[in-house]
Coordinates of C-alpha atoms and ligand atoms in Angstrom, one line a residue:
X281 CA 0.0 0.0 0.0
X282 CA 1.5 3.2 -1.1
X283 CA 2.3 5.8 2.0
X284 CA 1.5 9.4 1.6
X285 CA 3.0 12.2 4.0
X286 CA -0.3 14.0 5.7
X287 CA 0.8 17.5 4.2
X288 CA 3.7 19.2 6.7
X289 CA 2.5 17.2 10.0
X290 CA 5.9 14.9 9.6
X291 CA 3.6 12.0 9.6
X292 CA 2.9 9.7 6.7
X293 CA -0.4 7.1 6.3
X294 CA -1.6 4.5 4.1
X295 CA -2.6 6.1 1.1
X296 CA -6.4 4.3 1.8
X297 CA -7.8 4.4 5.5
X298 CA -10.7 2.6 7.4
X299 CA -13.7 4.4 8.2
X300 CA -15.3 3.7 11.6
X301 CA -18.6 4.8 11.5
X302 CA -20.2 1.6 11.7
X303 CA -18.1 0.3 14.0
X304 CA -20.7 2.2 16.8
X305 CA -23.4 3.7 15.5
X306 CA -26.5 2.4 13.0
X307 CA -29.0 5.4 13.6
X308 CA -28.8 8.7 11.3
X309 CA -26.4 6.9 8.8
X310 CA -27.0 8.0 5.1
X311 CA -25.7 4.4 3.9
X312 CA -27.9 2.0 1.2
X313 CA -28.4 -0.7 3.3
X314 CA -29.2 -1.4 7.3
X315 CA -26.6 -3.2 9.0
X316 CA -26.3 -4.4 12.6
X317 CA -23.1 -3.6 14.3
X318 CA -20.0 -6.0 14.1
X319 CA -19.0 -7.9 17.3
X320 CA -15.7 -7.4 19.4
X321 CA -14.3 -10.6 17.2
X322 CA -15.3 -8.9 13.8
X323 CA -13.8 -5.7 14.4
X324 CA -10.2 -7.0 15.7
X325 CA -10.5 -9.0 12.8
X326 CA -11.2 -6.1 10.4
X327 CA -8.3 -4.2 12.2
X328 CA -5.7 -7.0 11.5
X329 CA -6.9 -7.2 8.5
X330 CA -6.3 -3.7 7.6
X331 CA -2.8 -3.8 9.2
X332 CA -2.4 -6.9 6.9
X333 CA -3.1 -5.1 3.9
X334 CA -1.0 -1.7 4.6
X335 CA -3.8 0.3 6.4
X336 CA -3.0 2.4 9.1
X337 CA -5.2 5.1 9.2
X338 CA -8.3 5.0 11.4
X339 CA -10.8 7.8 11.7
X340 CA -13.1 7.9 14.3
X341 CA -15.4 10.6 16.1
X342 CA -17.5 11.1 19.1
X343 CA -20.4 11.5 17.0
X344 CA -20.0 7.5 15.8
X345 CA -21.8 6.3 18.9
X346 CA -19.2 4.1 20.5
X347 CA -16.5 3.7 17.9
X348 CA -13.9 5.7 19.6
X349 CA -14.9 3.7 22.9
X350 CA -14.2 0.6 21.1
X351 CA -11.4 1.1 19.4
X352 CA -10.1 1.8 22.4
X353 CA -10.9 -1.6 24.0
X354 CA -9.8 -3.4 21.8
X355 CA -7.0 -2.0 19.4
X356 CA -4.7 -3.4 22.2
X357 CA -1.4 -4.0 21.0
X358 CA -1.9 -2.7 17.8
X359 CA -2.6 1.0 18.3
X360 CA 0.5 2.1 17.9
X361 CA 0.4 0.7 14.6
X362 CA -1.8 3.0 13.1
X363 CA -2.1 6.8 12.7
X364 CA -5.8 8.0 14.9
X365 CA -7.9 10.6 13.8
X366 CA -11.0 11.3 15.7
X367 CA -12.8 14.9 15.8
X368 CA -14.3 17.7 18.4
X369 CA -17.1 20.0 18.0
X370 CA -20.5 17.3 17.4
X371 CA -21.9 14.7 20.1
X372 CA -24.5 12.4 19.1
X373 CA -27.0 11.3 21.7
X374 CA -30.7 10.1 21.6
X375 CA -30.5 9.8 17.9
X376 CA -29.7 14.1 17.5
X377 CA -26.5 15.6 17.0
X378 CA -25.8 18.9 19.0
X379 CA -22.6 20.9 18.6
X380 CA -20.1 23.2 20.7
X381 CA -17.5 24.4 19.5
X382 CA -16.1 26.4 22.6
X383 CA -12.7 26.2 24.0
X384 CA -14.3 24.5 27.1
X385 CA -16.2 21.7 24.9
X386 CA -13.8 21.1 22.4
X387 CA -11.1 20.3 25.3
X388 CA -13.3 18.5 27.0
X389 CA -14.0 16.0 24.2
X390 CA -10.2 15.8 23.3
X391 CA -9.6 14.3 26.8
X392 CA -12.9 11.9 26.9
X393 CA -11.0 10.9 23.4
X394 CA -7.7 10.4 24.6
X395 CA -9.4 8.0 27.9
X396 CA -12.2 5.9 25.6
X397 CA -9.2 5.6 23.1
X398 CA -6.7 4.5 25.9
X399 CA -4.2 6.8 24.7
X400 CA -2.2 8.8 25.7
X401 CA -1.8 11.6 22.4
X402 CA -3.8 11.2 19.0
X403 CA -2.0 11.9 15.9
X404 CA -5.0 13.9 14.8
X405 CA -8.2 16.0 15.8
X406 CA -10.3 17.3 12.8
X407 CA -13.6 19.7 14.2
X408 CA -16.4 18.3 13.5
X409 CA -18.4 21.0 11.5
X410 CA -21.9 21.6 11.0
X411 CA -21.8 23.6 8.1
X412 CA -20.6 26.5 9.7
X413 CA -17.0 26.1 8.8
X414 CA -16.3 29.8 8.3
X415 CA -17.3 30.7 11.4
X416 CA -16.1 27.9 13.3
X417 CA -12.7 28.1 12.0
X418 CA -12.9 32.7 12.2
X419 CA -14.9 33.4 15.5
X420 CA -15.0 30.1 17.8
X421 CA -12.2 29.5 20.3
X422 CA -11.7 25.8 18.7
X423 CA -9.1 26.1 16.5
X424 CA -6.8 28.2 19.6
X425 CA -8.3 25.1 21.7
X426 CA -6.8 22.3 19.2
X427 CA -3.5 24.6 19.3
X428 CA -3.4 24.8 23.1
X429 CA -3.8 20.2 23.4
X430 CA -0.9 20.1 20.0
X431 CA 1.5 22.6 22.2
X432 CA 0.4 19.9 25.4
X433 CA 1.6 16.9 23.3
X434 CA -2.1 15.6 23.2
X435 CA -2.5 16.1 19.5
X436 CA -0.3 15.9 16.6
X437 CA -2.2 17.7 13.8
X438 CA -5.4 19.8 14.0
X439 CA -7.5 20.4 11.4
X440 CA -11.3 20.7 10.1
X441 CA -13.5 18.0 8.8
X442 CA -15.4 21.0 6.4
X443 CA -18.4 21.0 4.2
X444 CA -17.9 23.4 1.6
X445 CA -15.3 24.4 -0.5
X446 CA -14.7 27.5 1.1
X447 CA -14.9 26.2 4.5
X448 CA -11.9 24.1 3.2
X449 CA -10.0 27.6 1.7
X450 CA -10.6 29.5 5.2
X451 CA -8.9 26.4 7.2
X452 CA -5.3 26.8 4.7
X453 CA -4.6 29.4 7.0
X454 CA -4.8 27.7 10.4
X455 CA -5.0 24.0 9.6
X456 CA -2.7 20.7 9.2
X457 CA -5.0 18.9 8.1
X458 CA -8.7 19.3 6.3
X459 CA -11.1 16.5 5.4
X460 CA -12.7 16.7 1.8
X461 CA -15.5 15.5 -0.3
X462 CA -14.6 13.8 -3.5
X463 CA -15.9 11.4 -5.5
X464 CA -16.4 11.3 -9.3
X465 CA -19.9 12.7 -8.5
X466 CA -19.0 15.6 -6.5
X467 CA -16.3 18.0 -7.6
X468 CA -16.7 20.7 -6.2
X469 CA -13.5 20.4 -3.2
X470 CA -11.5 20.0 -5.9
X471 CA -9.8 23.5 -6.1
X472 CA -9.9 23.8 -2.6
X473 CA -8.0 19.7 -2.6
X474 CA -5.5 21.1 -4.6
X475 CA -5.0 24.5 -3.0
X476 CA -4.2 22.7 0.6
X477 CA -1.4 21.0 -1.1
X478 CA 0.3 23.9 -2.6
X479 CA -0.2 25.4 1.0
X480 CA 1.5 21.7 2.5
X481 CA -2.1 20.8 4.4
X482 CA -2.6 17.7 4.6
X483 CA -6.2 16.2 2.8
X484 CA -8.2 13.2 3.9
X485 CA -11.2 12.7 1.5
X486 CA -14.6 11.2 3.0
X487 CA -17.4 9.8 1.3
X488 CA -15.2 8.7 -1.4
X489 CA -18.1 6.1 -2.8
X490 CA -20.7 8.9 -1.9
X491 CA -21.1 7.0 1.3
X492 CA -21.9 3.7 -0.5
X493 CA -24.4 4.3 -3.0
X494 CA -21.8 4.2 -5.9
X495 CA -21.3 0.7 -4.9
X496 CA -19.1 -1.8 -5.4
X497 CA -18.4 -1.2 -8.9
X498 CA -18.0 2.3 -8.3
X499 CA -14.7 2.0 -6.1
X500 CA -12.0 1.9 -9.2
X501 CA -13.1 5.6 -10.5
X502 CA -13.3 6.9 -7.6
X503 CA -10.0 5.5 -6.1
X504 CA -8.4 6.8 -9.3
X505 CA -10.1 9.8 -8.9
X506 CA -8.7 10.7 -5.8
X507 CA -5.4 9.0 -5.5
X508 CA -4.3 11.0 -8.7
X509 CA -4.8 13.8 -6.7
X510 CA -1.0 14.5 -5.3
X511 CA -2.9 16.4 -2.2
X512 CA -4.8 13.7 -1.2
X513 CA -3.3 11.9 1.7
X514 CA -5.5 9.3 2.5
X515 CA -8.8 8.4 1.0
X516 CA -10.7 7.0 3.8
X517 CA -13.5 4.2 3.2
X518 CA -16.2 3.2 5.9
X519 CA -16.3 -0.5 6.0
X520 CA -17.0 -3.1 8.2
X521 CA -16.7 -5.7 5.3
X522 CA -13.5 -7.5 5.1
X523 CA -14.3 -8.5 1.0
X524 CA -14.7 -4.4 0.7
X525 CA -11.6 -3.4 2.6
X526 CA -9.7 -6.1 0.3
X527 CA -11.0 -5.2 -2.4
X528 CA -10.3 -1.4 -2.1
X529 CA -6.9 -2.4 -1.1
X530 CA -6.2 -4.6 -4.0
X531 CA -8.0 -1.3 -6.2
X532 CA -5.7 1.3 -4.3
X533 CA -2.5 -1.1 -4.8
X534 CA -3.2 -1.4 -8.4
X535 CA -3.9 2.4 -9.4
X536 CA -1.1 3.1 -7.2
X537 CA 1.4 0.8 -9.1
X538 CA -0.5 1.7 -12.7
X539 CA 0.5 5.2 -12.2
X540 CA -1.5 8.3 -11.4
X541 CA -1.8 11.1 -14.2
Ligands
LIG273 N1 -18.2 15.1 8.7 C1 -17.3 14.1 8.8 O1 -16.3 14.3 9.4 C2 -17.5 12.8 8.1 C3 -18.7 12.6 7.4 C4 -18.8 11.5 6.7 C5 -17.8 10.5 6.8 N2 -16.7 10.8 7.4 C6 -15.6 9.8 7.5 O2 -15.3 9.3 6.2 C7 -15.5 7.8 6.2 C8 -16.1 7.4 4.9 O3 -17.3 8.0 4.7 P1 -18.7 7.1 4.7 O4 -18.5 6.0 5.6 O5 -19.8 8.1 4.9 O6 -18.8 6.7 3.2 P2 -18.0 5.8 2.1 O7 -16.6 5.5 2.6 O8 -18.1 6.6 0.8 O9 -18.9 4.5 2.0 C9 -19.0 3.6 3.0 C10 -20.0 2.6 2.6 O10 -19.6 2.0 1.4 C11 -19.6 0.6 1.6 N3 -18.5 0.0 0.9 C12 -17.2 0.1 1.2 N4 -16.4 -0.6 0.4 C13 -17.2 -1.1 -0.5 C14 -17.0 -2.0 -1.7 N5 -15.8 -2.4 -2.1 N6 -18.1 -2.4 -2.4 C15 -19.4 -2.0 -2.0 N7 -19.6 -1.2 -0.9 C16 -18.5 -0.8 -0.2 C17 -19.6 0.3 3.0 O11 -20.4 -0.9 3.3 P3 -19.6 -2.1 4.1 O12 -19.5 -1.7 5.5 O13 -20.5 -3.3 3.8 O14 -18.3 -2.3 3.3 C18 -20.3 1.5 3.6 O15 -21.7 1.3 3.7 C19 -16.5 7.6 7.4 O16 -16.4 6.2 7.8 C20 -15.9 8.6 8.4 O17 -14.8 8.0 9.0 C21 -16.5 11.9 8.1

């Protein structure tokens, strides 16, 4: 699996990462298909798997029910192994989300992180935003808060999980890291993908196969897609499928070793 730096952090990741969304939460979820959640067994599986097949980034949130807890349980051994990016800013309880993005929330939800994680520093915190990226990123205290936990060795890289082009453009200014949409459906972050790597910020892309619905046959246009981006870092695909996560592997591997133009 080809390795990717994550912009100017120092850090490098698999060039595909696992999605952990359904490892903790079934309600709310825009995906095709219902699906119970795995068992303990599954999901150690599906993380030796990925660690089998060159994946080592695995992004996480408060808002995906008990994902972060978890992982935390029972990554074990392994965590150090892989590169952990969870987010601040959205909880989701009693099927709603609600967001805070003060300095006093955001801090807060680092540290409940770093315990349900069992860790003691995260290689990366992305806020969680709810459409409000300009203003989260210009007039909240989060970004200073993410700033305060990096200086306190508690985070890596900070960045912004954005939903809009120019939510992405506003976080070159303050960010490590941004998480884009991109899929051969949705262009749009395009510009804004490519801007963040003239600026050295790092670029995770989400919803890479428009959160399942461009299926499996979907996977090798939109790996392509977004691998020949040099910005991208890492495109990260939910899954809790082992077939899926080998497949995309074997699709990333392959586009990867073909050549990106
Ligand atoms: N605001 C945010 O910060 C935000 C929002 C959305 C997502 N994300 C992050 O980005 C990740 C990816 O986004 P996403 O999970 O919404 O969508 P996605 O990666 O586009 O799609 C995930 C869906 O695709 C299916 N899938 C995966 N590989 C497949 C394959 N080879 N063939 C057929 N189906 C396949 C999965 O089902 P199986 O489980 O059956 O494989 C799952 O239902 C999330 O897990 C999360 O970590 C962040």
């Amino acid at each position: 699996m080809q390795r990717r730096a994550l912009g100017s952090t120092g850090l490098t990741v698999s060039c595909l990462g696992l999605g952990t969304v359904k490892f903790g939460r079934t309600r709310q979820v825009k995906y095709p298909n219902a699906f119970t959640l795995p068992g303990d067994d599954q999901v150690r599986d599906i993380l030796d798997l990925a660690l089998d097949l060159g994946i080592d980034l695995l992004d996480t949130a408060p808002a995906y029910g008990t994902s972060e807890e978890r992982l935390g349980r029972l990554l074990g051994p392994r965590r150090d192994r892989f590169c952990i990016v969870t987010k601040a800013g959205e909880e989701f309880s009693d099927g709603q989300s609600r967001f805070d993005f003060s300095a006093g929330a955001i801090r807060a939800s680092v540290e409940r992180s770093l315990a349900r994680l069992r860790t003691d520093r995260v290689e990366c915190v992305l806020l969680h935003s709810d459409g409000r990226d300009e203003w989260i990123l210009r007039q909240s205290e989060a970004v200073d808060a993410l700033e305060d936990l990096k200086r306190e060795g508690k985070v890596r890289a900070v960045g912004i999980s954005a939903k809009s082009p120019q939510g992405l453009l506003c976080a070159l200014d303050r960010c490590d890291v941004v998480m884009a949409t991109l899929h051969p459906g949705y262009l749009d972050e395009r510009d804004a993908i490519r801007a963040a790597h003239a600026r050295g910020v790092g670029v995770l892309v989400k919803k890479a196969l428009a959160s399942g619905h461009l299926g499996s046959e979907g996977v090798e246009a939109s790996l392509r897609l977004c691998l020949s981006e040099a910005g991208v870092s890492s495109v990260v695909i939910g899954s809790i499928t082992p077939a899926h996560i080998r497949h995309n592997a074997e699709i990333a591997r392959r586009v990867c070793a073909e050549g990106l133009s």
